[in-house]
Short mmCIF file of C-alpha atoms in Angstrom, two decimals:
data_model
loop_
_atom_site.label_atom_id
_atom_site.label_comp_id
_atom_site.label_asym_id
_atom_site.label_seq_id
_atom_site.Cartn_x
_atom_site.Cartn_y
_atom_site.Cartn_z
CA UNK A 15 55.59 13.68 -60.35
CA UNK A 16 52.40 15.44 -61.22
CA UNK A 17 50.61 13.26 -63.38
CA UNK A 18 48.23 10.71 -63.52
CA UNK A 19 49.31 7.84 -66.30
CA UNK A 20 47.04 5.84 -68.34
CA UNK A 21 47.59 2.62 -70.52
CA UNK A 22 47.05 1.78 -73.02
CA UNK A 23 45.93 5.21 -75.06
CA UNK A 24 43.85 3.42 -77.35
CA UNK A 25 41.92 -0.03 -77.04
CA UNK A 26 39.80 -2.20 -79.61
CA UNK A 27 37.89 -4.77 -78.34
CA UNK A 28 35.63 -7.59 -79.39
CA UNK A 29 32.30 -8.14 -77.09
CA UNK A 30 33.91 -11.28 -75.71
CA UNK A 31 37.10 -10.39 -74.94
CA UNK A 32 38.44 -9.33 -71.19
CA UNK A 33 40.58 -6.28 -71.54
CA UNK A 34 42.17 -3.98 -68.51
CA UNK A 35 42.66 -0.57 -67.96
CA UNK A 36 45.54 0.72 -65.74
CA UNK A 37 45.72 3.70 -64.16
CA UNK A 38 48.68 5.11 -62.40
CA UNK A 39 49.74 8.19 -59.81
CA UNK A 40 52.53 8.95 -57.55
CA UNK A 41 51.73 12.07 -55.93
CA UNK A 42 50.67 10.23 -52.77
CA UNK A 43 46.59 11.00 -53.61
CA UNK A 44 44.69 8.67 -51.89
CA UNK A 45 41.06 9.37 -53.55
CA UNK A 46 40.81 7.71 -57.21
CA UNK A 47 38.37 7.84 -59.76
CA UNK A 48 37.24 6.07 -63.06
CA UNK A 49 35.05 8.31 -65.19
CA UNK A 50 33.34 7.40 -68.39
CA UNK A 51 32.87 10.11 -71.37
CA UNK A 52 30.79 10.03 -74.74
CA UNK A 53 31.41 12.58 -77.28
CA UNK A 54 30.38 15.82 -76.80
CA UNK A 55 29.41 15.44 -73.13
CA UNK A 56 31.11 15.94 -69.78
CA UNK A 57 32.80 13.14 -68.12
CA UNK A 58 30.36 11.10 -65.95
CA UNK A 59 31.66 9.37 -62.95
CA UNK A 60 31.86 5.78 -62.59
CA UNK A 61 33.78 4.73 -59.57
CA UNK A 62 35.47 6.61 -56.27
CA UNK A 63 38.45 4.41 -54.22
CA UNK A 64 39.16 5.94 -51.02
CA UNK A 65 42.03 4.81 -49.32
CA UNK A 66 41.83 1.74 -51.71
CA UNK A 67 38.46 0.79 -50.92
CA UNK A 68 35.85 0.95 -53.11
CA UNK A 69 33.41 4.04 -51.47
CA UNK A 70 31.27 5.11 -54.84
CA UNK A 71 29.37 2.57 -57.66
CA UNK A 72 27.19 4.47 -59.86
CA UNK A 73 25.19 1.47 -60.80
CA UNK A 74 27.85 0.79 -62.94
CA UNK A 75 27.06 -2.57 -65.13
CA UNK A 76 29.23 -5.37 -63.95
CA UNK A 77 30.53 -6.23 -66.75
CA UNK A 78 33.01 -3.08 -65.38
CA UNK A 79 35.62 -4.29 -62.69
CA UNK A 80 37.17 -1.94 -60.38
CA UNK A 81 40.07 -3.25 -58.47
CA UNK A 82 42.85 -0.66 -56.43
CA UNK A 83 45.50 -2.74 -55.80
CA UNK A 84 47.83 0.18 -53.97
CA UNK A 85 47.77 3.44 -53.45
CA UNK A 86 49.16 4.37 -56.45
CA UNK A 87 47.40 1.78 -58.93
CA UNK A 88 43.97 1.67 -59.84
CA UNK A 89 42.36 -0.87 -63.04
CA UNK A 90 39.39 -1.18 -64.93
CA UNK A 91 39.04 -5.15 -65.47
CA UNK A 92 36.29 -5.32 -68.99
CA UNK A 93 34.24 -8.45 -69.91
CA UNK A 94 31.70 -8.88 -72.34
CA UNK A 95 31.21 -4.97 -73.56
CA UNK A 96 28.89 -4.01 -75.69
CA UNK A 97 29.62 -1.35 -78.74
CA UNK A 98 28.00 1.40 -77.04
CA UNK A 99 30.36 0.60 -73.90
CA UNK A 100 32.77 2.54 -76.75
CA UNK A 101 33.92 5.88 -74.92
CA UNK A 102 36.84 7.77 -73.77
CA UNK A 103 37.47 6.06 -69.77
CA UNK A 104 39.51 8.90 -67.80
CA UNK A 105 41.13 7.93 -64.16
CA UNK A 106 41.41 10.93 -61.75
CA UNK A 107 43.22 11.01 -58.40
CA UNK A 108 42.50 13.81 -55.60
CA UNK A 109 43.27 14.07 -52.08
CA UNK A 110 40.09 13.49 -50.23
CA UNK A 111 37.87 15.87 -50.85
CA UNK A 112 36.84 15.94 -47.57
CA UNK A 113 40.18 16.16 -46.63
CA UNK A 114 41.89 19.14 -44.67
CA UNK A 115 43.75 19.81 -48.10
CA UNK A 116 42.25 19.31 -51.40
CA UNK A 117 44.54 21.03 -54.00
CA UNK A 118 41.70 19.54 -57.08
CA UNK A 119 41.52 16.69 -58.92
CA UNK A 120 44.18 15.16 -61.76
CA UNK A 121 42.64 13.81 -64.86
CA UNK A 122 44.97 11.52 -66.96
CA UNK A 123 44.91 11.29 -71.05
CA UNK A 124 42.42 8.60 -70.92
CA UNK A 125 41.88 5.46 -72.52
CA UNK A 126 39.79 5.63 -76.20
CA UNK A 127 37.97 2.12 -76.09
CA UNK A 128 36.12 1.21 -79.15
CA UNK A 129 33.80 -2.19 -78.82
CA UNK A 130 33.47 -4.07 -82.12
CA UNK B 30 21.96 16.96 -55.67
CA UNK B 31 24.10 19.42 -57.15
CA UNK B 32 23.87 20.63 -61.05
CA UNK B 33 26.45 22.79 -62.69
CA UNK B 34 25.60 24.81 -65.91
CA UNK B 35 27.39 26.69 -68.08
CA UNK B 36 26.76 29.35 -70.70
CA UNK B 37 27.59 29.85 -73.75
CA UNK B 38 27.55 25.85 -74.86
CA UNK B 39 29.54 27.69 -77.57
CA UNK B 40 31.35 30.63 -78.24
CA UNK B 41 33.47 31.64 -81.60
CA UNK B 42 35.95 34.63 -82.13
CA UNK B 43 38.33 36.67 -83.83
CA UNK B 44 41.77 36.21 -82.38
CA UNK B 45 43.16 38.87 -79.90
CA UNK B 46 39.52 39.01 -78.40
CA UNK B 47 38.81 39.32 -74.50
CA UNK B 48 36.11 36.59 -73.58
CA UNK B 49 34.28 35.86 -70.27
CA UNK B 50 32.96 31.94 -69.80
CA UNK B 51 30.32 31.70 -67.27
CA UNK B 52 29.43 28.96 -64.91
CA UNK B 53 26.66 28.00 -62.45
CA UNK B 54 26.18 25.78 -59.42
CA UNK B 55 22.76 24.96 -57.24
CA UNK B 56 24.47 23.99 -54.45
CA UNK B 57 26.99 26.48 -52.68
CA UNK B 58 28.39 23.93 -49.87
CA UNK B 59 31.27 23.36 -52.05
CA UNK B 60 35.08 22.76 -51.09
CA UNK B 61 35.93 24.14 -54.27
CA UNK B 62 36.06 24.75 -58.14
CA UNK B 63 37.73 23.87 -61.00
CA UNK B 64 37.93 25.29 -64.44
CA UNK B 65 39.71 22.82 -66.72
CA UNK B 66 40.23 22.68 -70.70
CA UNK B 67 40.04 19.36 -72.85
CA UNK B 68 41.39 19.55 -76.30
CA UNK B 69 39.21 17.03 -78.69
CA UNK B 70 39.53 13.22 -77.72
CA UNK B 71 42.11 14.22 -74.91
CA UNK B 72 42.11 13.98 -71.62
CA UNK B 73 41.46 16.91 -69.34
CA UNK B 74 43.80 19.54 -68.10
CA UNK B 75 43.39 21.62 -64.87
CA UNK B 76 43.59 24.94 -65.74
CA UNK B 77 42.59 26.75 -62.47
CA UNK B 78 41.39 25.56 -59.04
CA UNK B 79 39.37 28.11 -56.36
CA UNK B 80 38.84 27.29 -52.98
CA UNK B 81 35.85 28.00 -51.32
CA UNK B 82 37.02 30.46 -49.25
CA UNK B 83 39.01 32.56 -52.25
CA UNK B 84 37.16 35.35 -54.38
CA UNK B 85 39.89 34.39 -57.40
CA UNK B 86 43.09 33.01 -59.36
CA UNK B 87 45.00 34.13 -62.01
CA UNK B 88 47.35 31.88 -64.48
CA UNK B 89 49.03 34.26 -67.05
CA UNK B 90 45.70 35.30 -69.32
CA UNK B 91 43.11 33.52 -67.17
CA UNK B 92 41.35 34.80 -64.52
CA UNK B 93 38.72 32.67 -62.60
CA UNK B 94 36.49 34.41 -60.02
CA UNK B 95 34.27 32.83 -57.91
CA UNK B 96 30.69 34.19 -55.62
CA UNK B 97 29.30 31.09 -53.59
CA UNK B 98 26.70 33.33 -52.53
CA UNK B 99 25.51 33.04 -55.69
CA UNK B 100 26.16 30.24 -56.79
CA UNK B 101 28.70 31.63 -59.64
CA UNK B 102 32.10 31.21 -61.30
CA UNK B 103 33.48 32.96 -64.54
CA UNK B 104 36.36 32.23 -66.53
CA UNK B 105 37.82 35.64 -68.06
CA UNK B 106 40.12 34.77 -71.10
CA UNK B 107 42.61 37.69 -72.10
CA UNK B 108 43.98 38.43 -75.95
CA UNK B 109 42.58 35.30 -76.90
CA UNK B 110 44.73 33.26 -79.21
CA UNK B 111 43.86 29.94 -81.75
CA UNK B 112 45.78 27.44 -79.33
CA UNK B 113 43.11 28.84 -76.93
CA UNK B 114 40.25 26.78 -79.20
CA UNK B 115 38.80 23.90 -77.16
CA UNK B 116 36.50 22.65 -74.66
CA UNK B 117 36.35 24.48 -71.24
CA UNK B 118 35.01 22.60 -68.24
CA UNK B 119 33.51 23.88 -65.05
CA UNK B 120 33.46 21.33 -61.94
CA UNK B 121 32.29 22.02 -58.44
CA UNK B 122 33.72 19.92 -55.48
CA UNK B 123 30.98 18.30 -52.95
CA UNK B 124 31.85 16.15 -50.42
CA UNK B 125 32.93 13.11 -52.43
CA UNK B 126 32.19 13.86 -55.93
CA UNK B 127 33.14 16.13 -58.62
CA UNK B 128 30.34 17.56 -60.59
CA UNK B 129 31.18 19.12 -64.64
CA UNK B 130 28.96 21.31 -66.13
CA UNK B 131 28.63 20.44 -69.93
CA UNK B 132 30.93 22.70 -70.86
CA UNK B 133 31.82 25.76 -73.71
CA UNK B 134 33.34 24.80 -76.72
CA UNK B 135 35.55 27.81 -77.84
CA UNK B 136 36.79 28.20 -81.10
CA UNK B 137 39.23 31.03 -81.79
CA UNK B 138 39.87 32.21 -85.34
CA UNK B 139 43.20 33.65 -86.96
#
């Protein structure tokens, strides 16, 4: 298995409602990623697990959740978005790139959130 | 901190066409690069991945090449065809984070 798997493809929100991302790999990575991308720009990163601890924040609000639950899982827990929280959220997964072996990173389809 | 920046932002040509994407980085103490494509509102596909100690890879019509010396990667796109059209990414490997350049957006005509 060579993908990374995202759910759901496409999410509608209200400001006030909790939502979750999911995030999924089997290809025994244990470096994952949430990155954030607006139309027309490159994907900005939000969060790094490593090893299923949390070892990057980029001042991300906190109204954005991170939790790795397993090596293979990794979710984006929302609360109280606001509309221009509306982007395309991609999950990654890499070997350590510090690693010995570091064969790049997998991106999966991402997650289309709108915030209404 | 490292910045990545590629030229053209955007490129447009007649199919069959041989096209070279360039790509810059500031910092040359990478691990390694990675040239990937994202069709619009998709997600984003690995299309070739150098390690820093490799001059270049091939993958059927694209060639990537890559000179840390100086600080440079291109993407060399052969007989260029319409399912070619889309945005092409450039990402340089640090020591724990990926860093994309804003991209080219290629659009290949019939």
């Amino acid at each position: 298995d060579t993908e990374v798997t995202q759910t759901p493809k496409h999410l509608v929100m209200g400001m006030t409602n909790k939502k979750s991302l999911k995030c999924e790999q089997h290809m025994g990575h244990r470096a994952m990623y949430w990155y954030k991308q607006k139309a027309k720009k490159p994907p900005e990163l939000m969060f790094v697990y490593s090893y299923e601890k949390l070892s990057i924040n980029e001042s991300v609000p906190s109204r954005f959740s991170p939790e790795c639950p397993n090596s293979s899982l990794l979710n984006l827990h929302l609360h109280a978005l606001q509309p221009e929280d509306s982007a395309l959220y991609l999950c990654a997964s890499s070997h350590p790139p510090w690693g010995l072996a570091n064969y790049g990173y997998t991106f999966g389809s991402g997650t289309r959130l709108t915030v209404v | 901190k490292q910045e990545v920046t590629q030229i053209p932002a955007a490129l447009s040509v007649p199919e069959g066409e041989n096209l070279v994407l360039n790509c810059s980085f500031t910092d040359s103490a990478i691990y390694n690069l990675q040239w990937f494509r994202q069709d619009p509102g998709k997600g984003l596909t690995s299309l070739l991945l150098i390690q820093s100690s490799q001059r270049e890879q091939t993958s059927g019509r694209l060639n990537a090449s890559l000179d840390k010396s100086s600080g440079r990667s291109t993407l060399y796109i052969a007989a260029s065809q319409p399912g070619d059209s889309a945005t092409y990414l450039c990402a340089a490997t640090g020591y724990s984070t990926l860093t994309f350049g804003k991209g080219t957006m290629l659009l290949v005509s019939p």
